[in-house]
Backbone as ProteinMPNN parsed JSONL, in Angstrom:
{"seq_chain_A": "XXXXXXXXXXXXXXXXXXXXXXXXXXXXXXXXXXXXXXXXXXXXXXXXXXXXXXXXXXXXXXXXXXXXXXXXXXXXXXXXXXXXXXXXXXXXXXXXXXX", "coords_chain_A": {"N_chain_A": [[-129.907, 57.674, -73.942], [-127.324, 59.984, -72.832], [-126.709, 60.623, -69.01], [-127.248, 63.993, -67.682], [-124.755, 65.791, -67.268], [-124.67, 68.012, -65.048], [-126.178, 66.667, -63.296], [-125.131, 64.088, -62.57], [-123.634, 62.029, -60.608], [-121.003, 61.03, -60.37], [-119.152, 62.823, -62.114], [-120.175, 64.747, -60.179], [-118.727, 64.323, -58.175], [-115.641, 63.944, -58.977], [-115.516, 66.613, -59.967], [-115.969, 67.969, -57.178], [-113.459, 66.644, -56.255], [-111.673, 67.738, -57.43], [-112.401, 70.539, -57.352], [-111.607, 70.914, -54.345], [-108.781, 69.92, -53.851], [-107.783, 72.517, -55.475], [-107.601, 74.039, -53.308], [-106.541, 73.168, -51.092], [-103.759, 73.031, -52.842], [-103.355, 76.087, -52.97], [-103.539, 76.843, -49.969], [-101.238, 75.241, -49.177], [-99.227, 76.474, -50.789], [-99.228, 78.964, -49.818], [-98.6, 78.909, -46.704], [-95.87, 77.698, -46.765], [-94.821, 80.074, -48.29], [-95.145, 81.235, -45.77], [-93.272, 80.709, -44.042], [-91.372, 79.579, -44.59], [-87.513, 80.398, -44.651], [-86.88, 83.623, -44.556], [-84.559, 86.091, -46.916], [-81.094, 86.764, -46.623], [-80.796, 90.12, -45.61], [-79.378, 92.796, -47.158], [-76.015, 94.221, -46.389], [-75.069, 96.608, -43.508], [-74.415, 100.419, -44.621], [-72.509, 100.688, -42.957], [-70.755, 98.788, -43.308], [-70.147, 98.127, -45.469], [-67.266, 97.78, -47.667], [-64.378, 100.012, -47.486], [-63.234, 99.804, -50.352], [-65.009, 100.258, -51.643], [-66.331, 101.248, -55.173], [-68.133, 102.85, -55.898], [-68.66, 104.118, -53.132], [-66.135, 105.399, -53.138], [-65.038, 108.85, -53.794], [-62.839, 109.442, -55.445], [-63.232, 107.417, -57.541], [-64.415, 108.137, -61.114], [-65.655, 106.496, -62.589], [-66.477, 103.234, -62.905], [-67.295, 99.595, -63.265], [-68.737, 96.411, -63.299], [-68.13, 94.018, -65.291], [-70.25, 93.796, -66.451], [-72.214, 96.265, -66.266], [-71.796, 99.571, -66.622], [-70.905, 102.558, -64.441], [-70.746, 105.876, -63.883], [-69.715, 108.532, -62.247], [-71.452, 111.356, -62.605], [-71.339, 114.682, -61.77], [-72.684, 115.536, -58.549], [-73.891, 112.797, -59.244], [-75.291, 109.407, -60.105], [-74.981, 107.719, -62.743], [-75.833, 104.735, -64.256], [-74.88, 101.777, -66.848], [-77.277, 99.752, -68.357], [-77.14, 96.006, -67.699], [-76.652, 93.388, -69.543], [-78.255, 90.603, -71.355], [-77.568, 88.027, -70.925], [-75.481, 88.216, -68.971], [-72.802, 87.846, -66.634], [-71.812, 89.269, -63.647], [-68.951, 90.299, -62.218], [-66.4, 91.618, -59.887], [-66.98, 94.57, -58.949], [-65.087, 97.286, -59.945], [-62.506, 99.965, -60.237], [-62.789, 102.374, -63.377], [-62.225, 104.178, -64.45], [-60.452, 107.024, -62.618], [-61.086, 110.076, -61.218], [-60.735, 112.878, -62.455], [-59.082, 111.704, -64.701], [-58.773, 111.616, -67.886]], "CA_chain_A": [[-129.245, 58.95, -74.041], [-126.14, 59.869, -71.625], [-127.275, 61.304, -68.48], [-127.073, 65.511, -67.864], [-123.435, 66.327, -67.088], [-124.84, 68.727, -64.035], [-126.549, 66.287, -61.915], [-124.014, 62.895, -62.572], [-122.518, 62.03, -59.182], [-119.768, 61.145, -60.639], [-119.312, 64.133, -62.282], [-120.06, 65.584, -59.176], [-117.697, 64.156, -57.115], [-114.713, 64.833, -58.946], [-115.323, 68.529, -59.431], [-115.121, 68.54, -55.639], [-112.211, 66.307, -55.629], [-110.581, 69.252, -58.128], [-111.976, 71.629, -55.649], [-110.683, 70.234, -52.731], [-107.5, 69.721, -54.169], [-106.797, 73.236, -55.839], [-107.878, 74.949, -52.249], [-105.23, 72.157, -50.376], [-102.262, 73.558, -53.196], [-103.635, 76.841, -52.691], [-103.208, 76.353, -48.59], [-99.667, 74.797, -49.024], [-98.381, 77.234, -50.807], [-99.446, 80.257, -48.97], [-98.347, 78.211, -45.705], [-94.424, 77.382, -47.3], [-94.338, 81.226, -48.277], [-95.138, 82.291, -44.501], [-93.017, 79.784, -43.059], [-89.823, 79.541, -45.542], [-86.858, 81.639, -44.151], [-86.203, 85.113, -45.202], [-83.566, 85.818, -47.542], [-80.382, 87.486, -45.956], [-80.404, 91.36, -45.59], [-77.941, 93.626, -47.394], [-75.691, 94.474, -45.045], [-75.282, 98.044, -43.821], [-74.061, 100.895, -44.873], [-71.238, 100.624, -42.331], [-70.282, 97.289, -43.183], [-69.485, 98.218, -47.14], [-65.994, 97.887, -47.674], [-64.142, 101.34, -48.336], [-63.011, 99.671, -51.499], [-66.256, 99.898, -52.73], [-65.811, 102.337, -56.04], [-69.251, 103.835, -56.203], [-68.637, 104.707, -52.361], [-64.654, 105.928, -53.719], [-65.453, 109.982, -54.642], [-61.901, 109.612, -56.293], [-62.796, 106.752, -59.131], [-65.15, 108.193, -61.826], [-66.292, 105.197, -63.641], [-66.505, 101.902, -62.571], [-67.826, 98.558, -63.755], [-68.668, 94.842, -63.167], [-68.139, 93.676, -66.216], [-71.917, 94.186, -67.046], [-72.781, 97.563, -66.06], [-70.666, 100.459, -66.209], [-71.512, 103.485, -63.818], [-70.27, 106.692, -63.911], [-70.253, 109.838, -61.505], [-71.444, 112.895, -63.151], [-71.535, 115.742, -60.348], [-73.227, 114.246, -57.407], [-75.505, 111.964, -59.226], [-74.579, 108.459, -60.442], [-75.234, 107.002, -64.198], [-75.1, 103.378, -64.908], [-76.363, 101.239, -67.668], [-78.083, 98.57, -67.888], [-76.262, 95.243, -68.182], [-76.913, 92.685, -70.908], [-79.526, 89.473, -71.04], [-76.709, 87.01, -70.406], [-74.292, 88.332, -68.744], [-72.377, 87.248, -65.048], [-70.989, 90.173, -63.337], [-67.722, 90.009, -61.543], [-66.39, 92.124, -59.178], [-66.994, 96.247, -59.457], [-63.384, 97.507, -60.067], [-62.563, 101.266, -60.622], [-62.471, 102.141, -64.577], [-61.252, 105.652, -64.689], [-60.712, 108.078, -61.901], [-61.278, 111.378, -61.089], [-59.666, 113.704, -63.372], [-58.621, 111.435, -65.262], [-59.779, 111.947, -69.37]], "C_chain_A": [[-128.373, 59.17, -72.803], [-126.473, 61.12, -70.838], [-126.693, 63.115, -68.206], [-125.653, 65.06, -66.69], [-123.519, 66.729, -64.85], [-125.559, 67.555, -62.781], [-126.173, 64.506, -61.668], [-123.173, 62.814, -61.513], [-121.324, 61.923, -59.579], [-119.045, 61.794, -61.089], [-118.984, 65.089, -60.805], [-119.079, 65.764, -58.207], [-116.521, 63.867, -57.626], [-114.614, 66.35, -59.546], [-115.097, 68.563, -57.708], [-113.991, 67.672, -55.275], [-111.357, 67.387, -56.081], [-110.747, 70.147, -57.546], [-111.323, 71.731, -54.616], [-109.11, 70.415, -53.109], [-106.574, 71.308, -54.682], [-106.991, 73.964, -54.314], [-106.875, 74.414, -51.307], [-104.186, 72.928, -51.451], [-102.642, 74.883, -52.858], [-102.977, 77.134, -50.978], [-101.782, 76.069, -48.883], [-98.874, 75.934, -49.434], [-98.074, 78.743, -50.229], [-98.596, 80.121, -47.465], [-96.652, 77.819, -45.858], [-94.242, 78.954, -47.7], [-94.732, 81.856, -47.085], [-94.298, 81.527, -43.836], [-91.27, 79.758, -43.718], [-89.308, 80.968, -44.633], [-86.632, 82.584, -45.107], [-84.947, 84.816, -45.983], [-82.683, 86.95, -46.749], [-80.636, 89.331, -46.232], [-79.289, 91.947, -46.525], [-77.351, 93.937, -46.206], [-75.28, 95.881, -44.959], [-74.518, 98.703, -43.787], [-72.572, 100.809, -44.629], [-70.436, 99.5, -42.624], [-69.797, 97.202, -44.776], [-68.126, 98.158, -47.13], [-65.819, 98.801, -48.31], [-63.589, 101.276, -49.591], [-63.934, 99.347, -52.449], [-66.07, 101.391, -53.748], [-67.291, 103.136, -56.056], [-69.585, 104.705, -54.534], [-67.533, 106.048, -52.24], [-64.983, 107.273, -54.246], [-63.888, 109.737, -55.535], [-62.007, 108.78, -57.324], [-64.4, 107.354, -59.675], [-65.991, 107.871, -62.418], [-65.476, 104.002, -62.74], [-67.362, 100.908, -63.042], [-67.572, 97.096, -63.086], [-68.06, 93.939, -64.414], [-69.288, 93.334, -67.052], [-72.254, 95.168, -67.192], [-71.841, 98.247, -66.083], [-71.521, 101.644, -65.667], [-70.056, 104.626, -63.74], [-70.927, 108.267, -62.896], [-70.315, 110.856, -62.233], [-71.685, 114.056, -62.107], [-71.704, 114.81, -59.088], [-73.956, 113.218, -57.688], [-74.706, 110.706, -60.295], [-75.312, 107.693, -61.905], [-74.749, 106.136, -64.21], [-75.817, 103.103, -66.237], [-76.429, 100.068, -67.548], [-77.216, 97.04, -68.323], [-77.139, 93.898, -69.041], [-77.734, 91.167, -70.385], [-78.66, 88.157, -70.486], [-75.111, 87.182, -69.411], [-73.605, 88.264, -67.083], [-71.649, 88.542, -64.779], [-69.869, 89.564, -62.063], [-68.167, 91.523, -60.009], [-66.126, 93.445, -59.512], [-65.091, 96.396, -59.558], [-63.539, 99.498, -60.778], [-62.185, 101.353, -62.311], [-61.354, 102.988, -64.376], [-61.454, 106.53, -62.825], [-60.925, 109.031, -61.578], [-60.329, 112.313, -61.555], [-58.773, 113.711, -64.538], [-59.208, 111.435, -66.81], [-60.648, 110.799, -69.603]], "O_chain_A": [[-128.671, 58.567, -71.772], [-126.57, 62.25, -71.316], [-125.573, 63.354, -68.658], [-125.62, 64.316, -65.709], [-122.954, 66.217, -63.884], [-125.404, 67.697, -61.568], [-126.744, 63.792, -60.843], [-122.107, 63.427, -61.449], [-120.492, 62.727, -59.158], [-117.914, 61.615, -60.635], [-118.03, 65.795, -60.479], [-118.67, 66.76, -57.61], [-115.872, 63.348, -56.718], [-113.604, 67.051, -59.492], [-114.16, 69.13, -57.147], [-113.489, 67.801, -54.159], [-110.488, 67.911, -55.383], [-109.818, 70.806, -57.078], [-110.586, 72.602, -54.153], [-108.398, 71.169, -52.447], [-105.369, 71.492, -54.51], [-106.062, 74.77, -54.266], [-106.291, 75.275, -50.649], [-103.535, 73.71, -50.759], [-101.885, 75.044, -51.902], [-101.872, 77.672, -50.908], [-101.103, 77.084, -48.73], [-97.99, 76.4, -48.715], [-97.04, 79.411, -50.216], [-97.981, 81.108, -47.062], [-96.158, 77.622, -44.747], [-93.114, 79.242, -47.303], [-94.732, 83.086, -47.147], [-94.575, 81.619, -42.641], [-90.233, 79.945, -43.082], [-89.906, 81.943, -44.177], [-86.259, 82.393, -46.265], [-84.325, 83.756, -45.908], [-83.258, 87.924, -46.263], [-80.598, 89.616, -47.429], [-78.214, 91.348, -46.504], [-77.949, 93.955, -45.13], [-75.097, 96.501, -46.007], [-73.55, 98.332, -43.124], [-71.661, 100.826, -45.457], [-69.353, 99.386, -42.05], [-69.132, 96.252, -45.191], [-67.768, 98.769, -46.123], [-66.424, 99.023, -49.358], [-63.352, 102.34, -50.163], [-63.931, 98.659, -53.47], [-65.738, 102.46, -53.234], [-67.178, 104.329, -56.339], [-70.402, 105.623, -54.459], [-67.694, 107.134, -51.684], [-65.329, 107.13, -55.419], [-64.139, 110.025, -56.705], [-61.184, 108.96, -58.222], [-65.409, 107.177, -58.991], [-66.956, 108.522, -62.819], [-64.383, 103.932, -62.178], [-68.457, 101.397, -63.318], [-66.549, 96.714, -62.518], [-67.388, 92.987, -64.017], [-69.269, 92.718, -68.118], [-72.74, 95.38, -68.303], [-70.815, 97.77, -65.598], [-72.626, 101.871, -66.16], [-68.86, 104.367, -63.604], [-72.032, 108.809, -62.862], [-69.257, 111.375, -62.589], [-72.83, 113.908, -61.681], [-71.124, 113.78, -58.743], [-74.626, 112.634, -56.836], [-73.786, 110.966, -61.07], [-76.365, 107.084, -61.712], [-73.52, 106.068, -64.193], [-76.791, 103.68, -66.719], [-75.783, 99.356, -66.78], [-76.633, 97.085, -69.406], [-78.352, 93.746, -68.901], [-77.759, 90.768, -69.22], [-79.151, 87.381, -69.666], [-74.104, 86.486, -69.285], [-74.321, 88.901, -66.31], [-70.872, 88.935, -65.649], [-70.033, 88.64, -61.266], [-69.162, 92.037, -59.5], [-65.188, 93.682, -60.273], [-64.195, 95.616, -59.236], [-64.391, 100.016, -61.5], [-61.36, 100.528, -62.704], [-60.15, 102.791, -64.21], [-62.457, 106.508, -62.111], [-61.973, 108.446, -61.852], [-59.221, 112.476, -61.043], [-58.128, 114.569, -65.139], [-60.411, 111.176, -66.803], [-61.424, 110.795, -70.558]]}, "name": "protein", "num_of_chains": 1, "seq": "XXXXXXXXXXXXXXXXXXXXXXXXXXXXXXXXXXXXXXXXXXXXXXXXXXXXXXXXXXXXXXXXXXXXXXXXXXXXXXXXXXXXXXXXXXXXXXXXXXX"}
């Protein structure tokens, strides 16, 4: 009859090689996410270019070619942009006052 599972060295000794081993990837990768560089900053406020349109109180609407955002009073409405889609560069739609 084929001996019990639980007390088969061989058995035994690779469960602790699979131990060993997920606690080593475990370790690495904890160790590569404290150690990997940061990803760059946004940069700030001051550093936006004044041809940014959602900074622009004179354009209304603006878009990437994904999202379109619109100023209603002081408060800014976009929506949401689509599952495939590459946005460009914001660009003013409509401006202020304009229909």
């Amino acid at each position: 009859m084929a001996a019990d599972p639980s007390t088969d060295p061989q058995t035994a000794r690779l469960d602790r090689t699979v131990t060993w081993s997920v606690i080593a990837l475990v370790a690495a990768t904890v160790l590569i996410g404290a150690l990997a560089p940061r990803a760059a900053h946004p940069p700030a406020p001051s550093a936006v270019p004044a041809s940014d349109p959602a900074r622009n109180q004179s354009c209304a609407e603006w878009g990437d070619g994904c999202k379109v955002c619109r100023r209603i009073g002081e408060e800014i409405a976009c929506s949401l942009p689509g599952i495939a889609c590459t946005p460009g560069p914001e660009t003013c739609l409509r401006g202020a006052g304009e229909p």
